[in-house]
CSV table of C-alpha atoms in Angstrom, one decimal:
chain,number,residue,atom,x,y,z
A,18,MET,CA,10.0,7.5,22.3
A,19,GLU,CA,9.2,4.0,21.8
A,20,TYR,CA,10.8,2.2,18.7
A,21,ILE,CA,9.2,-0.8,17.0
A,22,SER,CA,11.3,-3.0,14.7
A,23,SER,CA,9.2,-6.1,14.4
A,24,ALA,CA,5.8,-6.6,12.7
A,25,LYS,CA,5.0,-9.2,15.3
A,26,ASN,CA,4.5,-6.3,17.8
A,27,ASP,CA,1.0,-6.2,19.5
A,28,HIS,CA,0.5,-2.7,18.6
A,29,ILE,CA,1.7,-3.1,14.8
A,30,LYS,CA,-0.8,-6.2,14.5
A,31,ALA,CA,-3.5,-4.1,16.1
A,32,ALA,CA,-2.8,-1.2,13.6
A,33,LYS,CA,-2.6,-3.4,10.5
A,34,LYS,CA,-6.4,-4.5,11.3
A,35,LEU,CA,-7.4,-1.1,11.1
A,36,THR,CA,-7.6,-1.4,7.3
A,37,VAL,CA,-10.3,-3.7,7.5
A,38,LYS,CA,-13.9,-2.7,7.9
A,39,LYS,CA,-14.9,-5.1,10.7
A,40,TYR,CA,-11.9,-4.2,13.0
A,41,GLN,CA,-12.5,-0.5,12.2
A,42,LYS,CA,-16.0,-0.7,13.7
A,43,GLN,CA,-14.9,-2.6,16.5
A,44,ALA,CA,-11.9,-0.1,17.5
A,45,GLY,CA,-13.6,3.0,16.3
A,46,ALA,CA,-10.5,3.9,14.3
A,47,TYR,CA,-9.0,3.5,11.2
A,48,LEU,CA,-5.4,3.6,9.6
A,49,LEU,CA,-4.4,6.6,7.3
A,50,GLU,CA,-1.1,6.2,5.2
A,51,GLY,CA,1.3,8.7,3.5
A,52,TRP,CA,2.6,12.0,4.5
A,53,HIS,CA,0.3,14.3,2.5
A,54,LEU,CA,-2.9,12.5,4.0
A,55,VAL,CA,-1.5,12.7,7.6
A,56,GLN,CA,-0.7,16.4,7.0
A,57,GLU,CA,-4.4,16.9,5.8
A,58,ALA,CA,-5.8,15.3,8.6
A,59,ILE,CA,-3.6,17.4,11.0
A,60,ASN,CA,-4.5,20.6,9.4
A,61,ALA,CA,-8.0,19.8,9.4
A,62,GLY,CA,-7.9,19.3,13.2
A,63,GLN,CA,-8.0,15.7,13.5
A,64,GLN,CA,-6.5,14.2,16.6
A,65,PRO,CA,-4.6,11.2,15.9
A,66,ARG,CA,-4.6,8.3,18.6
A,67,ARG,CA,-1.3,7.3,17.4
A,68,ILE,CA,1.3,8.0,14.7
A,69,TYR,CA,3.7,5.6,13.5
A,70,ALA,CA,6.7,6.8,11.6
A,71,THR,CA,10.0,6.1,10.3
A,72,GLU,CA,13.0,8.3,11.4
A,73,LYS,CA,13.0,10.5,8.4
A,74,PHE,CA,9.4,12.0,9.6
A,75,LEU,CA,10.2,12.5,13.2
A,76,ASN,CA,11.5,16.1,12.9
A,77,GLU,CA,8.6,17.3,11.0
A,78,ARG,CA,7.0,20.4,12.3
A,79,GLU,CA,3.5,19.0,12.0
A,80,LEU,CA,4.2,16.2,14.4
A,81,LYS,CA,5.8,18.1,17.2
A,82,PRO,CA,2.2,18.6,18.9
A,83,PHE,CA,1.9,14.8,18.9
A,84,TYR,CA,5.3,13.8,20.4
A,85,ASP,CA,3.6,11.5,23.0
A,86,GLN,CA,1.4,9.9,20.4
A,87,THR,CA,4.2,9.0,18.0
A,88,THR,CA,6.2,5.9,17.8
A,89,GLU,CA,9.1,5.3,15.6
A,90,ILE,CA,8.9,2.1,13.4
A,91,SER,CA,11.6,0.6,11.2
A,92,PRO,CA,11.3,0.6,7.3
A,93,ASP,CA,10.3,-3.2,7.6
A,94,VAL,CA,7.5,-2.7,10.0
A,95,ALA,CA,6.4,0.3,7.6
A,96,LYS,CA,6.2,-2.1,4.7
A,97,HIS,CA,4.0,-4.4,6.7
A,98,LEU,CA,1.6,-1.7,7.6
A,99,ALA,CA,1.4,-0.2,4.0
A,100,GLU,CA,-1.1,-0.7,1.4
A,101,THR,CA,1.1,0.8,-1.3
A,102,GLU,CA,3.9,-1.0,-3.0
A,103,THR,CA,6.5,1.9,-2.2
A,104,PRO,CA,5.5,3.0,1.3
A,105,GLN,CA,6.4,6.7,2.6
A,106,GLY,CA,6.8,5.5,6.0
A,107,ILE,CA,4.1,7.2,7.9
A,108,PHE,CA,0.8,6.3,9.3
A,109,ALA,CA,-2.0,8.0,11.7
A,110,VAL,CA,-4.6,6.1,13.6
A,111,LEU,CA,-7.6,8.2,13.5
A,112,PRO,CA,-11.0,8.0,15.0
A,113,LEU,CA,-13.8,6.7,12.9
A,114,GLU,CA,-16.2,9.5,12.8
A,115,GLU,CA,-19.0,9.6,10.2
A,116,ASP,CA,-20.8,13.0,9.8
A,117,LYS,CA,-24.5,13.4,9.9
A,118,LEU,CA,-26.7,15.5,7.5
A,119,SER,CA,-27.2,19.1,8.8
A,120,GLU,CA,-30.9,20.1,9.3
A,121,PRO,CA,-32.6,21.7,7.6
A,122,LEU,CA,-31.6,20.4,4.4
A,123,SER,CA,-29.7,23.2,2.2
A,124,GLY,CA,-26.9,23.5,-0.2
A,125,GLN,CA,-25.3,21.4,-2.9
A,126,TYR,CA,-25.1,17.6,-2.7
A,127,LEU,CA,-23.4,14.6,-4.6
A,128,LEU,CA,-25.0,11.5,-4.1
A,129,LEU,CA,-23.3,8.1,-4.9
A,130,ASP,CA,-25.6,5.3,-6.0
A,131,ALA,CA,-23.8,2.0,-5.7
A,132,ILE,CA,-20.4,3.3,-7.0
A,133,GLN,CA,-18.2,0.2,-6.3
A,134,ASP,CA,-14.6,1.0,-7.6
A,135,PRO,CA,-12.6,2.6,-4.8
A,136,GLY,CA,-10.7,4.7,-7.2
A,137,ASN,CA,-13.9,6.2,-8.6
A,138,VAL,CA,-15.4,7.0,-5.3
A,139,GLY,CA,-12.3,8.8,-4.1
A,140,THR,CA,-12.1,10.9,-7.2
A,141,LEU,CA,-15.9,11.9,-6.9
A,142,VAL,CA,-15.2,13.1,-3.3
A,143,ARG,CA,-12.3,15.0,-4.8
A,144,THR,CA,-14.2,16.4,-7.7
A,145,ALA,CA,-17.0,17.5,-5.3
A,146,ASP,CA,-14.5,19.3,-3.0
A,147,ALA,CA,-13.0,21.0,-6.1
A,148,ALA,CA,-16.3,22.0,-7.3
A,149,GLY,CA,-17.3,23.5,-4.0
A,150,VAL,CA,-19.8,21.0,-3.1
A,151,LYS,CA,-19.7,20.5,0.6
A,152,THR,CA,-21.7,17.2,1.1
A,153,VAL,CA,-21.1,13.7,-0.4
A,154,VAL,CA,-23.6,11.0,0.4
A,155,PHE,CA,-22.6,7.3,0.2
A,156,GLY,CA,-25.6,5.3,-0.6
A,157,GLY,CA,-26.1,1.7,-0.4
A,158,GLY,CA,-23.7,-0.5,-2.3
A,159,THR,CA,-20.9,2.2,-2.4
A,160,ALA,CA,-17.4,1.5,-1.4
A,161,ASP,CA,-16.7,2.2,2.3
A,162,PRO,CA,-15.3,5.7,2.7
A,163,PHE,CA,-12.5,4.3,5.1
A,164,ASN,CA,-11.4,1.6,2.7
A,165,PRO,CA,-7.7,2.2,2.2
A,166,LYS,CA,-8.0,2.6,-1.7
A,167,VAL,CA,-10.8,5.1,-1.0
A,168,LEU,CA,-8.8,6.9,1.4
A,169,ARG,CA,-5.9,7.4,-1.0
A,170,ALA,CA,-8.0,8.3,-3.9
A,171,MET,CA,-9.9,11.0,-1.9
A,172,GLN,CA,-6.2,12.8,-1.2
A,173,GLY,CA,-7.5,14.5,1.9
A,174,SER,CA,-10.7,15.7,0.4
A,175,GLN,CA,-12.5,13.9,3.1
A,176,PHE,CA,-11.3,16.5,5.6
A,177,HIS,CA,-12.8,19.3,3.5
A,178,VAL,CA,-16.3,17.9,2.8
A,179,LYS,CA,-18.9,16.3,4.8
A,180,ILE,CA,-19.0,12.6,4.1
A,181,VAL,CA,-22.4,11.0,5.2
A,182,SER,CA,-23.5,7.2,4.6
A,183,THR,CA,-27.3,6.8,4.5
A,184,PRO,CA,-29.9,5.3,2.2
A,185,LEU,CA,-30.6,7.6,-0.8
A,186,PRO,CA,-34.4,7.0,-1.6
A,187,ARG,CA,-35.6,8.6,1.8
A,188,LEU,CA,-32.8,11.3,1.5
A,189,VAL,CA,-34.2,12.1,-1.8
A,190,GLU,CA,-37.6,12.3,-0.7
A,191,ASN,CA,-36.5,14.8,2.2
A,192,LEU,CA,-34.6,16.6,-0.4
A,193,LYS,CA,-37.6,17.4,-2.5
A,194,LYS,CA,-39.6,18.3,0.5
A,195,ALA,CA,-36.9,20.8,1.5
A,196,GLY,CA,-37.4,22.4,-2.3
A,197,ILE,CA,-34.0,21.2,-3.4
A,198,PRO,CA,-33.9,19.8,-7.0
A,199,VAL,CA,-32.7,16.5,-7.5
A,200,TYR,CA,-30.8,15.6,-10.6
A,201,GLY,CA,-30.1,12.1,-12.0
A,202,SER,CA,-27.2,11.5,-14.7
A,203,GLU,CA,-28.7,9.2,-17.1
A,204,LEU,CA,-29.6,9.2,-20.6
A,205,ASN,CA,-33.4,8.4,-21.4
A,206,ASP,CA,-36.1,9.8,-23.3
A,207,ALA,CA,-36.8,12.4,-20.6
A,208,ALA,CA,-33.4,13.5,-20.0
A,209,LYS,CA,-32.1,16.9,-21.0
A,210,PRO,CA,-28.6,18.3,-21.9
A,211,TYR,CA,-26.9,19.4,-18.6
A,212,ARG,CA,-26.3,22.9,-20.1
A,213,GLU,CA,-30.0,23.6,-20.1
A,214,VAL,CA,-30.1,23.5,-16.4
A,215,ALA,CA,-29.1,26.7,-14.7
A,216,PRO,CA,-26.5,26.7,-12.1
A,217,SER,CA,-27.7,26.9,-8.5
A,218,ASP,CA,-26.6,27.1,-4.9
A,219,GLN,CA,-29.3,24.5,-4.0
A,220,PHE,CA,-29.2,21.0,-5.8
A,221,ALA,CA,-28.5,17.3,-5.4
A,222,LEU,CA,-26.6,15.3,-8.2
A,223,ILE,CA,-27.1,11.4,-8.3
A,224,VAL,CA,-24.4,9.5,-10.0
A,225,GLY,CA,-24.8,5.7,-10.6
A,226,ASN,CA,-23.1,2.4,-10.6
A,227,GLU,CA,-20.3,2.1,-13.2
A,228,GLY,CA,-22.0,-0.9,-15.0
A,229,ASN,CA,-25.7,-0.6,-14.4
A,230,GLY,CA,-26.0,3.3,-13.8
A,231,MET,CA,-28.7,4.6,-11.3
A,232,SER,CA,-31.3,2.3,-9.7
A,233,GLN,CA,-34.6,2.4,-11.3
A,234,ASP,CA,-36.4,3.8,-8.1
A,235,LEU,CA,-34.1,6.7,-8.0
A,236,LEU,CA,-34.4,7.6,-11.6
A,237,ALA,CA,-38.2,7.8,-11.1
A,238,ALA,CA,-37.8,9.9,-8.1
A,239,THR,CA,-35.6,12.6,-9.8
A,240,ASP,CA,-36.9,16.1,-10.8
A,241,GLN,CA,-34.8,15.8,-14.0
A,242,ASN,CA,-32.4,13.3,-15.5
A,243,LEU,CA,-29.2,15.1,-17.3
A,244,TYR,CA,-26.8,13.9,-19.8
A,245,ILE,CA,-23.7,14.8,-21.5
A,246,PRO,CA,-23.8,15.3,-25.2
A,247,ILE,CA,-21.1,13.1,-26.8
A,248,LYS,CA,-19.4,14.4,-29.9
A,249,GLY,CA,-17.1,11.7,-30.6
A,250,ARG,CA,-17.7,7.9,-30.9
A,251,ALA,CA,-17.1,7.0,-27.3
A,252,GLU,CA,-20.0,5.1,-25.8
A,253,SER,CA,-19.9,6.9,-22.4
A,254,LEU,CA,-17.7,8.5,-19.9
A,255,ASN,CA,-16.3,7.4,-16.6
A,256,VAL,CA,-18.7,8.3,-13.9
A,257,ALA,CA,-16.1,10.6,-12.1
A,258,ILE,CA,-15.4,12.6,-15.3
A,259,ALA,CA,-19.2,12.9,-16.0
A,260,ALA,CA,-19.7,14.1,-12.4
A,261,ALA,CA,-16.9,16.7,-13.0
A,262,VAL,CA,-18.4,18.0,-16.0
A,263,ILE,CA,-22.0,18.3,-14.5
A,264,LEU,CA,-21.0,19.5,-11.1
A,265,PHE,CA,-18.7,22.3,-12.5
A,266,HIS,CA,-21.4,23.5,-14.7
A,267,LEU,CA,-23.9,23.4,-11.9
A,268,THR,CA,-21.7,25.2,-9.5
A,269,ALA,CA,-20.4,27.9,-11.9
């Protein structure tokens, strides 16, 4: 097995670039960091192009089938590759594969409209996964699904749900044509409390930008806008928490 002790190694330089969208697109690959996430990827059937690991991981059972694709690295190289302050010491180079929407449209969808905070985006994907929603759509202005912070916040849920990047206006139109109700998450005069909508195995829920909410075009296109009645004095809920409340009701 090859051993790399220098961050100036060409393979390490190339791997480090795979945390940047431009280079991810060029290489058709991205870098995943952390033992839990690497395990989730392997268990989901992902085929790593390369695994970089410090000595403590080399005897892990899950890595045995990928011996020929594994390179041992020093702790200093692990620190160089890491996006976290306390790196665990294992990384996987995975193929950059984005899902496409299955046709005909059917089921439950979470649509992200310009959600910019990577932590919120990752938490929203985890929330959808936990609620049993199988498709999360990244609309325009939403943080990239292969951003290192988004990957960490998703905690492996990206391997359990379908993640699609596509413009939302056309998708909303197609969902409605397919007979799937589309709900917005915005308080306005026409909105109704979320509990007044019955759970269903067919729906799409749109959540909007942290500061500005949903775009006006999407608000106008929804079948119904929902809100969460607030009993205390807080002005609003974090977008991921709001989505969790509504999703767990709609999927009950």
